[in-house]
Coordinates of C-alpha atoms and ligand atoms in Angstrom, one line a residue:
Chain B
M14 CA 100.9 100.9 124.8
D15 CA 104.8 100.6 124.6
A16 CA 107.4 99.0 122.6
R17 CA 111.0 98.3 123.5
A18 CA 113.9 97.4 121.1
L19 CA 111.3 95.9 118.7
T20 CA 113.0 94.1 116.0
K21 CA 111.6 92.2 113.1
V22 CA 114.1 90.2 110.8
F23 CA 112.5 88.6 107.7
E24 CA 114.4 85.8 105.9
R25 CA 114.0 85.7 102.3
G26 CA 114.3 82.8 100.1
R27 CA 113.7 79.3 100.9
R28 CA 115.8 76.6 103.0
T29 CA 115.0 73.3 101.5
W30 CA 114.7 70.3 103.9
I31 CA 117.6 68.8 102.3
Q32 CA 119.8 71.8 102.9
R33 CA 118.5 71.5 106.7
L34 CA 119.3 67.8 106.6
R35 CA 122.8 68.3 105.2
R36 CA 123.3 71.3 107.8
E37 CA 124.3 73.4 105.2
P38 CA 125.2 77.1 105.8
D39 CA 121.9 79.3 105.7
H40 CA 122.3 81.4 102.7
R41 CA 118.9 83.3 103.1
E42 CA 119.0 86.8 102.9
R43 CA 118.2 88.4 106.2
F44 CA 116.2 91.6 106.0
V45 CA 115.6 93.9 109.1
A46 CA 112.3 95.3 108.7
V47 CA 111.8 96.7 112.0
D48 CA 115.1 97.6 113.7
G49 CA 114.9 98.6 117.4
I50 CA 111.7 100.5 117.6
E51 CA 111.2 102.0 120.9
L52 CA 107.8 104.0 121.5
R53 CA 105.2 104.6 124.2
V54 CA 101.9 105.6 123.2
E55 CA 99.8 107.5 125.9
Q56 CA 96.4 106.6 126.7
G57 CA 93.9 109.0 124.7
E58 CA 96.3 110.3 122.2
I59 CA 96.5 109.7 118.4
F60 CA 100.0 108.6 117.8
G61 CA 101.1 108.4 113.9
M62 CA 103.7 106.3 112.1
L63 CA 104.9 108.2 109.1
G64 CA 107.3 106.9 106.8
P65 CA 108.0 106.1 103.1
N66 CA 107.2 102.5 101.4
G67 CA 108.9 99.8 103.3
A68 CA 109.7 101.8 106.1
G69 CA 108.4 98.9 108.5
K70 CA 105.1 100.7 109.7
T71 CA 102.8 98.0 108.9
T72 CA 105.4 95.3 110.2
T73 CA 105.4 97.1 113.4
M74 CA 101.7 97.4 113.6
R75 CA 101.2 93.7 112.9
I76 CA 103.6 92.9 115.8
L77 CA 101.7 95.1 118.1
A78 CA 98.3 93.2 116.6
T79 CA 99.8 89.9 117.5
L80 CA 99.8 88.7 113.9
L81 CA 103.6 88.4 113.8
L82 CA 106.2 87.6 116.4
P83 CA 109.2 90.1 116.9
T84 CA 112.7 88.8 116.4
S85 CA 113.6 90.3 119.6
G86 CA 112.5 93.1 121.7
A87 CA 109.1 93.4 123.6
A88 CA 105.9 95.2 123.3
R89 CA 102.9 95.7 125.6
V90 CA 99.5 96.6 125.0
L91 CA 97.8 98.1 128.2
G92 CA 100.4 96.5 130.0
I93 CA 99.9 92.8 128.4
D94 CA 102.8 91.4 126.7
V95 CA 102.0 90.6 122.7
R96 CA 104.4 87.6 122.9
E97 CA 103.3 85.8 126.0
Q98 CA 99.4 86.6 126.1
P99 CA 98.4 87.3 122.5
R100 CA 94.6 86.7 123.0
E101 CA 94.3 88.9 125.9
V102 CA 96.0 91.5 123.8
R103 CA 93.3 90.9 121.3
R104 CA 90.7 91.3 123.7
R105 CA 91.8 95.0 123.9
F106 CA 92.1 96.4 120.4
G107 CA 90.3 96.6 117.2
A108 CA 92.3 96.9 114.2
V109 CA 92.0 98.0 110.5
L110 CA 94.9 96.3 109.1
S111 CA 93.9 94.5 105.9
G112 CA 92.0 97.2 103.8
E113 CA 88.5 97.2 102.4
R114 CA 88.6 94.0 100.7
S115 CA 88.7 92.0 103.9
L116 CA 84.8 91.8 104.3
Y117 CA 82.2 89.1 102.8
W118 CA 80.8 90.8 99.7
K119 CA 78.0 88.4 99.7
L120 CA 76.9 89.5 103.1
T121 CA 75.2 92.6 104.0
A122 CA 77.0 95.1 106.5
R123 CA 74.6 93.9 109.4
E124 CA 75.7 90.2 108.6
N125 CA 79.3 90.9 108.5
L126 CA 79.1 92.7 111.9
E127 CA 77.0 89.8 113.3
Y128 CA 79.7 87.4 112.3
F129 CA 82.6 89.2 113.7
A130 CA 80.7 90.2 116.9
A131 CA 80.4 86.5 117.8
L132 CA 84.3 86.3 117.2
Y133 CA 84.7 89.1 119.4
H134 CA 82.9 87.3 122.0
L135 CA 80.4 90.2 122.2
P136 CA 77.6 89.0 124.8
P137 CA 74.4 88.0 122.7
R138 CA 72.4 90.6 124.8
R139 CA 74.6 93.3 123.7
T140 CA 75.5 92.6 120.4
R141 CA 72.4 94.2 118.4
E142 CA 72.9 97.4 120.4
R143 CA 76.6 97.4 119.5
I144 CA 76.2 96.8 115.8
E145 CA 73.6 99.6 115.6
S146 CA 75.9 101.7 117.5
V147 CA 78.9 101.1 115.2
L148 CA 76.7 101.4 112.2
D149 CA 75.6 104.8 113.3
A150 CA 79.2 105.9 114.2
V151 CA 80.4 105.2 110.4
K152 CA 77.1 106.5 108.9
L153 CA 76.2 103.2 107.2
T154 CA 72.8 102.9 109.1
D155 CA 70.6 103.3 106.0
R156 CA 72.7 101.0 104.0
A157 CA 73.3 98.4 106.5
D158 CA 71.1 95.7 104.9
D159 CA 72.6 95.9 101.5
Y160 CA 75.2 93.6 100.1
V161 CA 78.9 94.9 100.8
E162 CA 79.5 94.0 97.1
R163 CA 77.3 97.1 96.0
Y164 CA 79.2 99.3 98.3
S165 CA 81.6 102.1 97.2
M166 CA 85.2 101.7 98.4
G167 CA 84.8 104.4 101.1
M168 CA 81.7 102.6 102.4
R169 CA 83.8 99.3 102.7
Q170 CA 86.4 101.2 104.6
R171 CA 84.0 102.7 107.1
L172 CA 82.6 99.3 107.5
V173 CA 85.9 97.8 108.1
L174 CA 86.4 100.7 110.9
A175 CA 83.1 99.8 112.1
R176 CA 84.1 96.0 112.7
A177 CA 87.2 97.3 114.4
L178 CA 85.0 99.4 116.9
L179 CA 82.6 96.4 117.7
P180 CA 84.1 95.3 120.9
D181 CA 84.2 98.9 121.8
P182 CA 88.1 98.7 122.3
P183 CA 90.2 101.2 124.2
L184 CA 92.9 100.9 121.6
L185 CA 92.4 101.1 117.7
L186 CA 95.5 100.2 115.5
L187 CA 94.6 101.7 111.9
D188 CA 97.1 100.8 109.1
E189 CA 96.7 103.5 106.3
P190 CA 93.1 104.2 107.2
T191 CA 92.7 106.6 104.3
V192 CA 94.7 104.9 101.5
G193 CA 93.0 104.8 98.3
L194 CA 90.0 106.8 99.4
D195 CA 88.8 109.8 97.4
P196 CA 89.5 113.3 99.3
Q197 CA 85.9 113.6 100.7
A198 CA 86.1 109.8 102.0
A199 CA 89.6 110.6 103.5
R200 CA 88.3 113.7 105.0
D201 CA 85.3 111.7 106.7
M202 CA 87.6 108.9 107.7
R203 CA 89.7 111.4 109.7
E204 CA 87.0 113.0 111.2
R205 CA 85.9 109.7 112.6
V206 CA 89.2 109.1 114.0
L207 CA 89.2 112.4 115.7
E208 CA 85.8 111.5 117.2
L209 CA 87.4 108.3 118.6
R210 CA 89.9 110.1 120.5
S211 CA 87.2 112.5 122.0
E212 CA 85.5 109.4 123.3
G213 CA 88.7 108.7 125.1
K214 CA 90.0 106.1 122.8
T215 CA 93.8 105.7 121.9
V216 CA 94.7 105.4 118.3
L217 CA 97.6 104.3 116.7
L218 CA 97.9 104.8 113.0
T219 CA 100.4 104.7 110.0
T220 CA 100.3 106.9 107.1
H221 CA 102.6 108.2 104.4
Y222 CA 100.5 111.3 104.0
M223 CA 102.3 113.8 105.9
E224 CA 99.4 116.2 105.8
E225 CA 97.4 113.4 107.6
A226 CA 99.9 112.9 110.2
D227 CA 100.0 116.5 110.8
Q228 CA 96.4 117.2 111.1
L229 CA 95.2 114.2 113.0
C230 CA 98.2 113.1 115.3
D231 CA 99.1 114.4 118.7
R232 CA 102.4 112.8 118.3
V233 CA 104.3 111.6 115.1
A234 CA 107.1 109.1 114.9
I235 CA 108.8 109.2 111.6
I236 CA 110.1 106.1 110.5
D237 CA 112.7 104.9 107.9
H238 CA 114.3 101.7 107.2
G239 CA 112.8 100.3 110.2
R240 CA 114.0 103.0 112.7
I241 CA 112.5 106.0 114.4
V242 CA 114.3 108.9 113.2
A243 CA 112.5 111.6 114.9
L244 CA 109.4 111.4 117.7
D245 CA 107.6 114.4 118.6
T246 CA 104.4 116.5 118.1
P247 CA 104.1 117.8 114.6
T248 CA 104.6 121.2 115.6
A249 CA 107.9 120.4 117.6
L250 CA 109.0 118.2 114.5
K251 CA 108.5 121.3 112.1
R252 CA 110.4 123.5 114.5
T253 CA 113.3 121.4 114.2
I254 CA 113.7 122.9 110.7
Q255 CA 115.6 126.1 111.1
A256 CA 113.1 127.7 108.9
E257 CA 109.7 129.3 108.7
E258 CA 108.8 128.8 105.1
V259 CA 109.8 126.5 102.2
V260 CA 110.5 128.0 98.8
R261 CA 110.6 125.7 95.6
L262 CA 112.1 126.9 92.6
E263 CA 112.4 125.8 89.0
I264 CA 115.4 127.1 87.2
A265 CA 116.1 126.8 83.5
A266 CA 119.6 126.8 81.9
E267 CA 123.1 125.8 82.9
A268 CA 123.6 128.0 85.7
D269 CA 126.2 126.2 87.6
G270 CA 126.9 129.0 90.1
V271 CA 123.2 129.6 90.6
V272 CA 122.9 127.0 93.6
S273 CA 125.8 128.6 95.6
R274 CA 124.7 132.0 95.2
L275 CA 121.3 131.0 96.2
S276 CA 122.5 129.2 99.4
E277 CA 124.0 132.5 100.5
N278 CA 120.4 133.6 101.3
A279 CA 118.6 130.2 102.3
Q280 CA 119.4 126.7 102.9
V281 CA 119.4 124.2 100.1
A282 CA 117.5 121.5 101.4
R283 CA 117.3 119.3 98.0
Q284 CA 118.3 119.8 94.4
E285 CA 117.3 117.6 91.6
R286 CA 117.4 117.9 87.6
A287 CA 114.2 116.7 86.0
D288 CA 112.8 117.8 82.4
G289 CA 115.7 119.9 81.9
L290 CA 114.9 122.0 84.9
L291 CA 116.8 122.5 88.1
H292 CA 114.4 121.8 91.0
L293 CA 115.6 123.3 94.2
T294 CA 113.9 123.3 97.7
M295 CA 115.0 126.0 99.9
H296 CA 114.5 126.4 103.7
T297 CA 114.1 130.1 104.6
V298 CA 113.3 132.4 107.6
S299 CA 111.2 134.7 105.3
A300 CA 110.2 133.9 101.7
R301 CA 109.5 137.6 101.1
D302 CA 113.0 138.7 101.5
F303 CA 114.3 135.5 99.8
V304 CA 112.4 135.5 96.8
P305 CA 113.4 138.8 95.2
R306 CA 117.1 138.0 95.9
A307 CA 116.7 134.6 94.4
F308 CA 115.8 136.4 91.2
D309 CA 118.9 138.5 91.5
A310 CA 120.9 135.5 92.0
A311 CA 119.5 133.5 89.0
R312 CA 120.0 136.7 86.7
A313 CA 123.4 137.3 87.6
A314 CA 124.2 133.7 87.3
G315 CA 122.5 134.0 83.8
A316 CA 119.6 131.5 84.7
T317 CA 115.9 132.0 84.5
I318 CA 113.5 131.1 87.4
K319 CA 110.6 129.4 85.5
H320 CA 108.5 128.8 88.8
V321 CA 108.3 129.8 92.3
E322 CA 106.2 128.5 95.2
V323 CA 106.2 129.3 98.6
V324 CA 104.5 126.9 101.1
P325 CA 104.8 126.2 104.9
V326 CA 107.0 123.7 106.4
T327 CA 105.5 120.3 106.3
L328 CA 106.6 117.3 108.0
E329 CA 107.6 116.2 104.4
D330 CA 110.3 118.8 105.0
V331 CA 111.2 117.4 108.2
F332 CA 111.6 113.9 106.5
L333 CA 113.8 115.3 104.0
A334 CA 116.1 117.1 106.4
L335 CA 116.3 114.0 108.2
T336 CA 117.1 111.5 105.7
G337 CA 117.9 113.5 102.5
R338 CA 115.2 111.9 100.7
A339 CA 111.5 112.7 100.0
L340 CA 108.8 110.8 101.5
R341 CA 107.5 109.3 98.3
E342 CA 110.3 108.2 96.3
Chain K
M4 CA 85.9 88.0 134.1
A5 CA 83.8 85.5 132.3
G6 CA 83.6 82.2 134.2
R7 CA 84.9 78.9 132.7
T8 CA 81.5 77.8 131.5
G9 CA 80.9 81.5 130.0
A10 CA 84.0 81.3 127.9
W11 CA 83.0 77.8 126.5
A12 CA 79.5 79.2 125.6
L13 CA 81.0 82.2 123.9
E14 CA 83.3 79.9 121.7
A15 CA 80.2 77.7 121.0
R16 CA 78.4 80.8 119.8
A17 CA 81.4 81.8 117.4
I18 CA 81.1 78.2 115.9
V19 CA 77.3 78.7 115.1
A20 CA 78.0 82.2 113.9
I21 CA 80.8 80.9 111.7
T22 CA 78.5 78.1 110.4
R23 CA 75.6 80.6 109.8
K24 CA 78.0 82.8 107.8
D25 CA 79.0 80.1 105.6
L26 CA 75.5 79.0 105.2
R27 CA 74.3 82.4 104.4
I28 CA 76.9 82.9 101.8
L29 CA 76.1 79.6 100.0
T30 CA 72.6 80.6 99.8
R31 CA 73.7 83.4 97.6
Y32 CA 75.3 81.2 95.2
P33 CA 72.5 78.7 94.5
L34 CA 74.6 76.9 91.9
E35 CA 77.3 76.4 94.5
V36 CA 75.0 74.7 96.8
F37 CA 74.2 72.5 94.0
N38 CA 77.6 71.8 93.4
Q39 CA 78.7 70.8 96.8
I40 CA 75.8 68.6 97.8
G41 CA 74.9 67.4 94.4
Q42 CA 78.3 66.9 92.5
P43 CA 79.4 63.8 94.5
I44 CA 76.0 62.4 93.8
Y45 CA 75.7 62.8 90.1
Q46 CA 79.4 62.6 89.4
F47 CA 80.1 59.5 91.5
V48 CA 77.4 58.0 93.3
I49 CA 75.0 57.3 90.4
P50 CA 77.6 56.4 88.2
S51 CA 79.3 53.9 90.3
L52 CA 76.0 52.5 91.3
L53 CA 75.2 52.0 87.7
L54 CA 78.4 50.5 86.9
G55 CA 77.9 48.0 89.9
A56 CA 74.3 47.2 88.4
T57 CA 76.1 46.5 85.0
F58 CA 78.5 43.8 86.8
A59 CA 75.7 42.3 88.8
V60 CA 74.3 38.7 88.2
G61 CA 70.6 38.4 89.2
G62 CA 71.1 41.5 91.3
R63 CA 73.8 40.5 93.2
A64 CA 77.5 41.2 92.5
V65 CA 79.0 37.8 92.7
G66 CA 82.7 39.0 92.7
L67 CA 82.1 41.5 95.6
E68 CA 80.0 38.5 97.4
E69 CA 83.4 36.6 97.2
T70 CA 85.7 39.4 98.4
A71 CA 83.5 41.1 101.0
G72 CA 80.7 38.7 101.8
T73 CA 78.0 40.9 100.4
G74 CA 76.6 41.0 97.0
D75 CA 74.8 44.2 97.7
V76 CA 77.1 46.7 95.5
A77 CA 74.8 49.6 95.8
G78 CA 74.6 49.2 99.6
F79 CA 78.3 48.7 99.6
L80 CA 79.0 51.9 97.8
I81 CA 76.5 54.0 99.7
L82 CA 78.1 53.2 103.0
G83 CA 81.4 53.9 101.8
M84 CA 80.2 57.2 100.4
L85 CA 78.6 58.0 103.7
V86 CA 82.2 58.1 105.3
A87 CA 83.6 59.5 101.9
Y88 CA 81.4 62.8 102.7
L89 CA 83.0 62.9 106.3
V90 CA 86.5 62.9 104.8
G91 CA 85.5 65.5 102.1
A92 CA 84.2 67.7 104.7
A93 CA 87.5 67.5 106.5
F94 CA 89.7 68.3 103.5
W95 CA 87.5 70.7 101.6
G96 CA 85.1 72.0 104.0
I97 CA 87.6 72.7 106.8
G98 CA 91.2 72.6 105.5
Y99 CA 90.9 74.0 101.9
S100 CA 88.1 76.7 103.1
F101 CA 91.0 78.4 104.8
K102 CA 92.5 79.1 101.5
R103 CA 89.4 80.8 100.3
E104 CA 89.1 82.9 103.2
M105 CA 92.8 83.8 102.8
D106 CA 92.2 84.8 99.3
Q107 CA 89.4 87.0 100.3
A108 CA 91.4 88.5 103.0
T109 CA 88.7 87.6 105.6
L110 CA 90.9 85.2 107.4
E111 CA 93.1 88.0 109.0
P112 CA 90.2 90.0 110.7
A113 CA 89.1 86.7 112.3
W114 CA 92.9 86.1 113.3
L115 CA 92.4 89.7 115.0
T116 CA 89.5 88.5 117.1
P117 CA 90.2 87.0 120.6
V118 CA 88.3 83.8 119.4
A119 CA 90.1 80.6 119.9
R120 CA 92.0 79.6 116.6
E121 CA 90.5 76.1 117.1
T122 CA 87.1 77.5 117.0
L123 CA 87.7 78.7 113.3
V124 CA 88.5 75.0 112.7
L125 CA 85.2 73.6 114.5
G126 CA 83.0 76.5 113.1
R127 CA 83.9 75.4 109.6
G128 CA 83.6 71.8 110.5
L129 CA 80.2 72.4 111.8
S130 CA 79.1 73.9 108.3
A131 CA 80.6 71.2 106.5
L132 CA 78.7 68.6 108.6
V133 CA 75.5 70.4 107.7
L134 CA 76.3 70.3 104.0
S135 CA 77.5 66.7 104.4
A136 CA 74.4 65.6 106.2
I137 CA 72.1 67.1 103.3
G138 CA 74.3 65.2 101.0
I139 CA 73.9 62.1 102.7
V140 CA 70.3 62.2 103.3
L141 CA 69.8 63.0 99.3
M142 CA 72.3 59.9 98.4
L143 CA 70.6 57.5 101.0
A144 CA 67.1 58.8 99.4
I145 CA 68.4 57.8 96.0
A146 CA 69.8 54.7 96.8
V147 CA 66.7 53.4 98.5
A148 CA 64.2 54.7 96.0
L149 CA 66.0 53.9 92.7
F150 CA 68.7 51.1 93.6
G151 CA 66.5 49.3 96.2
V152 CA 69.3 49.4 98.8
R153 CA 67.9 47.9 102.0
L154 CA 70.0 48.4 105.3
S155 CA 69.6 46.1 108.3
P156 CA 68.4 48.1 111.6
A157 CA 71.5 46.6 113.2
I158 CA 73.4 49.5 111.5
V159 CA 72.7 51.5 114.5
L160 CA 75.5 49.4 116.2
A161 CA 78.2 51.1 113.8
V162 CA 76.8 54.7 114.9
P163 CA 79.3 55.0 117.5
A164 CA 82.0 53.7 114.9
F165 CA 80.9 56.7 112.8
L166 CA 81.2 59.1 115.8
L167 CA 84.6 57.8 116.6
A168 CA 85.6 58.1 113.1
A169 CA 84.4 61.8 112.8
L170 CA 86.6 62.6 115.8
A171 CA 89.5 61.0 114.4
V172 CA 88.8 62.8 111.2
L173 CA 88.5 65.9 112.9
G174 CA 92.2 65.7 114.1
V175 CA 93.0 65.0 110.3
A176 CA 91.3 68.2 109.3
F177 CA 93.2 70.2 111.9
L178 CA 96.2 68.6 110.1
I179 CA 95.0 69.6 106.7
S180 CA 94.1 73.0 108.0
S181 CA 97.6 73.3 109.1
A182 CA 99.1 72.5 105.9
V183 CA 96.7 74.7 103.8
L184 CA 97.6 77.7 106.1
L185 CA 101.4 77.0 105.5
I186 CA 101.5 75.8 101.8
K187 CA 101.2 78.4 99.2
E188 CA 99.1 76.4 96.7
P189 CA 97.3 73.5 98.4
V190 CA 94.8 72.7 95.9
F191 CA 96.7 69.6 94.6
W192 CA 97.7 68.4 97.8
V193 CA 94.0 68.6 99.2
D194 CA 92.8 66.9 96.2
A195 CA 95.3 64.2 95.9
S196 CA 95.4 63.3 99.7
D197 CA 91.5 63.4 100.0
A198 CA 91.4 60.9 97.0
L199 CA 94.0 58.7 98.4
F200 CA 92.4 58.9 101.9
A201 CA 89.1 57.9 100.6
A202 CA 90.5 55.2 98.5
A203 CA 92.7 53.7 101.0
S204 CA 89.6 53.6 103.3
G205 CA 87.8 51.1 101.0
V206 CA 85.0 53.6 99.9
M207 CA 84.8 51.9 96.5
F208 CA 86.0 48.6 97.0
P209 CA 87.2 46.1 99.7
I210 CA 90.9 46.9 101.0
T211 CA 91.4 43.3 100.7
V212 CA 92.1 43.7 97.0
L213 CA 94.8 46.2 97.7
P214 CA 98.5 45.4 97.4
G215 CA 100.3 44.6 100.8
F216 CA 101.9 48.0 101.8
L217 CA 98.6 50.1 100.9
K218 CA 96.7 47.8 103.1
L219 CA 99.1 48.7 105.7
V220 CA 97.9 52.2 105.0
S221 CA 94.3 51.1 105.1
F222 CA 94.5 49.9 108.7
A223 CA 96.2 53.0 109.9
L224 CA 93.1 55.0 108.7
P225 CA 90.2 55.3 111.1
T226 CA 87.5 55.6 108.2
T227 CA 88.6 51.9 107.0
Y228 CA 87.0 50.5 110.2
A229 CA 83.9 52.8 110.4
I230 CA 83.2 51.9 106.7
D231 CA 83.8 48.2 107.4
L232 CA 81.6 48.2 110.8
L233 CA 78.7 50.0 108.6
R234 CA 78.9 47.2 106.0
V235 CA 79.1 44.4 108.4
T236 CA 76.2 45.8 110.4
G237 CA 74.0 47.2 107.7
L238 CA 74.5 44.4 104.9
G239 CA 76.0 41.5 106.9
A240 CA 79.2 41.8 105.1
R241 CA 82.2 39.8 106.4
P242 CA 84.3 41.9 108.8
L243 CA 87.9 42.7 108.0
L244 CA 88.9 42.1 111.7
D245 CA 87.0 41.2 114.7
P246 CA 84.5 44.2 115.3
V247 CA 85.8 44.6 118.9
L248 CA 89.3 45.0 117.7
Q249 CA 88.0 47.3 115.0
Y250 CA 86.3 49.5 117.8
A251 CA 89.5 49.3 119.7
A252 CA 91.4 50.7 116.8
L253 CA 88.9 53.3 116.2
A254 CA 89.1 54.6 119.7
M255 CA 93.0 54.6 119.6
L256 CA 93.1 56.4 116.3
A257 CA 90.8 59.0 117.6
A258 CA 92.9 59.4 120.8
I259 CA 95.9 60.0 118.7
L260 CA 94.8 61.7 115.7
L261 CA 92.8 64.4 117.6
P262 CA 95.6 65.6 119.9
L263 CA 98.3 65.2 117.3
G264 CA 96.0 67.5 114.9
R265 CA 95.4 70.0 117.5
A266 CA 99.3 70.0 118.3
V267 CA 100.3 70.5 114.6
F268 CA 97.6 73.4 114.2
A269 CA 98.9 75.1 117.3
W270 CA 102.7 74.8 115.8
A271 CA 101.3 75.9 112.4
D272 CA 99.6 79.0 114.1
R273 CA 102.9 79.7 115.5
R274 CA 104.9 79.3 112.2
L275 CA 102.3 81.6 110.5
R276 CA 102.9 84.3 113.3
E277 CA 106.8 84.0 112.7
Q278 CA 106.3 84.4 108.9
G279 CA 103.3 87.0 109.2
T280 CA 101.7 85.4 106.3
V281 CA 98.1 85.0 107.3
G282 CA 97.2 88.1 105.6
Q283 CA 99.5 87.6 102.5
H284 CA 98.4 85.2 99.8
Ligands
LIG402 N1 105.9 88.5 105.8 C1 107.0 89.3 105.1 N2 108.1 88.4 104.6 C2 109.1 89.0 104.2 N3 109.3 90.5 104.2 C3 108.3 91.1 104.6 C4 107.2 90.5 105.0 N4 106.3 91.5 105.4 C5 106.9 92.8 105.2 N5 108.2 92.5 104.6 C6 109.2 93.5 104.2 O1 109.3 94.3 105.3 C7 109.7 95.6 104.9 C8 108.7 96.4 105.5 O2 107.5 96.5 105.2 P1 106.1 97.2 105.9 O3 105.2 96.5 105.1 O4 106.1 97.0 107.3 O5 106.3 98.7 105.2 P2 105.4 99.9 105.3 O6 106.3 100.9 106.3 O7 104.2 99.3 105.9 O8 105.3 100.2 103.8 P3 104.2 100.9 103.1 O9 104.0 102.2 103.2 O10 104.5 100.2 101.8 O11 103.0 100.2 103.5 C9 109.3 95.7 103.3 O12 110.7 95.7 102.6 C10 108.7 94.3 102.9 O13 109.0 93.7 102.0
LIG403 MG1 102.3 99.4 105.2

């Protein structure tokens, strides 16, 4: 699967027929949601798109899923152009795009799947066996004849995944597959995704949970404002930060000089004032060396460190280093 | 690769699956079944038959006899309603149902499958036809049992007209579906155009009473001819035009409306793909 210079421009606001007829200038605001995305997903990998709200992840996904036409650029799924042959492309992927609401609540899981199996053109002979197999894959066999309205959110999300698996597609597009799930259900879902890879399927997913991207993905594209700002394996991405550990400090009192003193011993990745405290995120090679020095520096500047936290480098820090902003802002 | 016939069979199977799904859901809302099938009957058919009976002289509606050539109000209305069911199926059963699917977020997953988009329209059409057929049978039973309607066997001569009108109305259903997919709040438009379409087709009155320009609209509607031919054959009413001409008009309208509807629907599908709004309602 690959995308070249993929761009999507949305027009906001309306242009009335009268404006069109009078050929008035177009005053609609143009908004670039996807801005020249280039990526190549290899067969059999789990590829993640990580980015904050509004970064353009879903839009990219919807272009690949043939729901949206790109303004320019091209994308191919298993060598087939999404713009030219959308139906051929749709034969080759299963998608979880619209969340767990997108089921018929007054039908049972099995009835939902029967309906979609026919839309997926599954041959009648194979339908029953496929339905049993996907129900089994998402562990819903024993609840298959209950109405979907009686399902928990996690079960519905699993059923949505089962639906995407019906045609046994080589490629899966998963938009925020764990959003809104409780931790256990989210963990289950991630395990399912890993199983899919072990079955040789290619998975493209979006998330704004960095842990998820880190644990699950072979490669991650970090997306911001419709652009890929970094693309590599999670390990390699984290290595771009010249640090082994991240130290978070909360410091009380005015202490103007404290930041410059601290920055002699580690790199200030971020500073923010909130609740009367100075919140600092520091990148360091060794927290063990840095933390005692931080206390000394604070004392010298007449400030008090209220809280210290040492955490490993995450993709969040990579995002922060690249954009100067936190993922969830 | 599936052969050509195989591809057709798969689309046909999808149509059946859509219908089965719609009917299954309906059986889980018994009141909704009653509403969809019964409402036109108790809200419209029975009151208008009673109203007609009020104005009848010795069982015959003299005024209607004068304008339409038949004094059988009940028969006149029933045959109009027969076609109104068809129109309702197109506007609500097909067109508006896309709105419901969008609201439930179930349209997008269907849109993501390799099924032909038109199949989604046809599948809705089949389920709407099944429901309409039940309504029609019920209505005819009431008309015959309670209002003494008697139709001439010659009405079978109008069956091809009914089928041609159904094809043309399918074209209209494609048009309405396109509008529903693109317009944010379609309920008013569907309701208003359904009512106008039915009225201008002469469901409840002979179109000869319409003012001039509306009469022009009537002659542009396939349903006008279907209703008239049913009344001519079933009740011996006076034809609006020579029946041969009417058949020609019907065939022509079907030949225009069906391809037009399909073309507009394909265009709407493309617009939707530019705007990306199939899942955002
Ligand atoms: N159909 C549309 N019409 C106009 N603008 C749109 C449309 N769809 C998305 N956008 C805009 O494009 C931008 C990118 O949206 P997108 O849904 O791709 O972001 P995202 O990365 O998936 O974010 P999130 O994490 O919130 O899901 C947003 O600003 C959004 O408002
Ligand atoms: Mg999104």
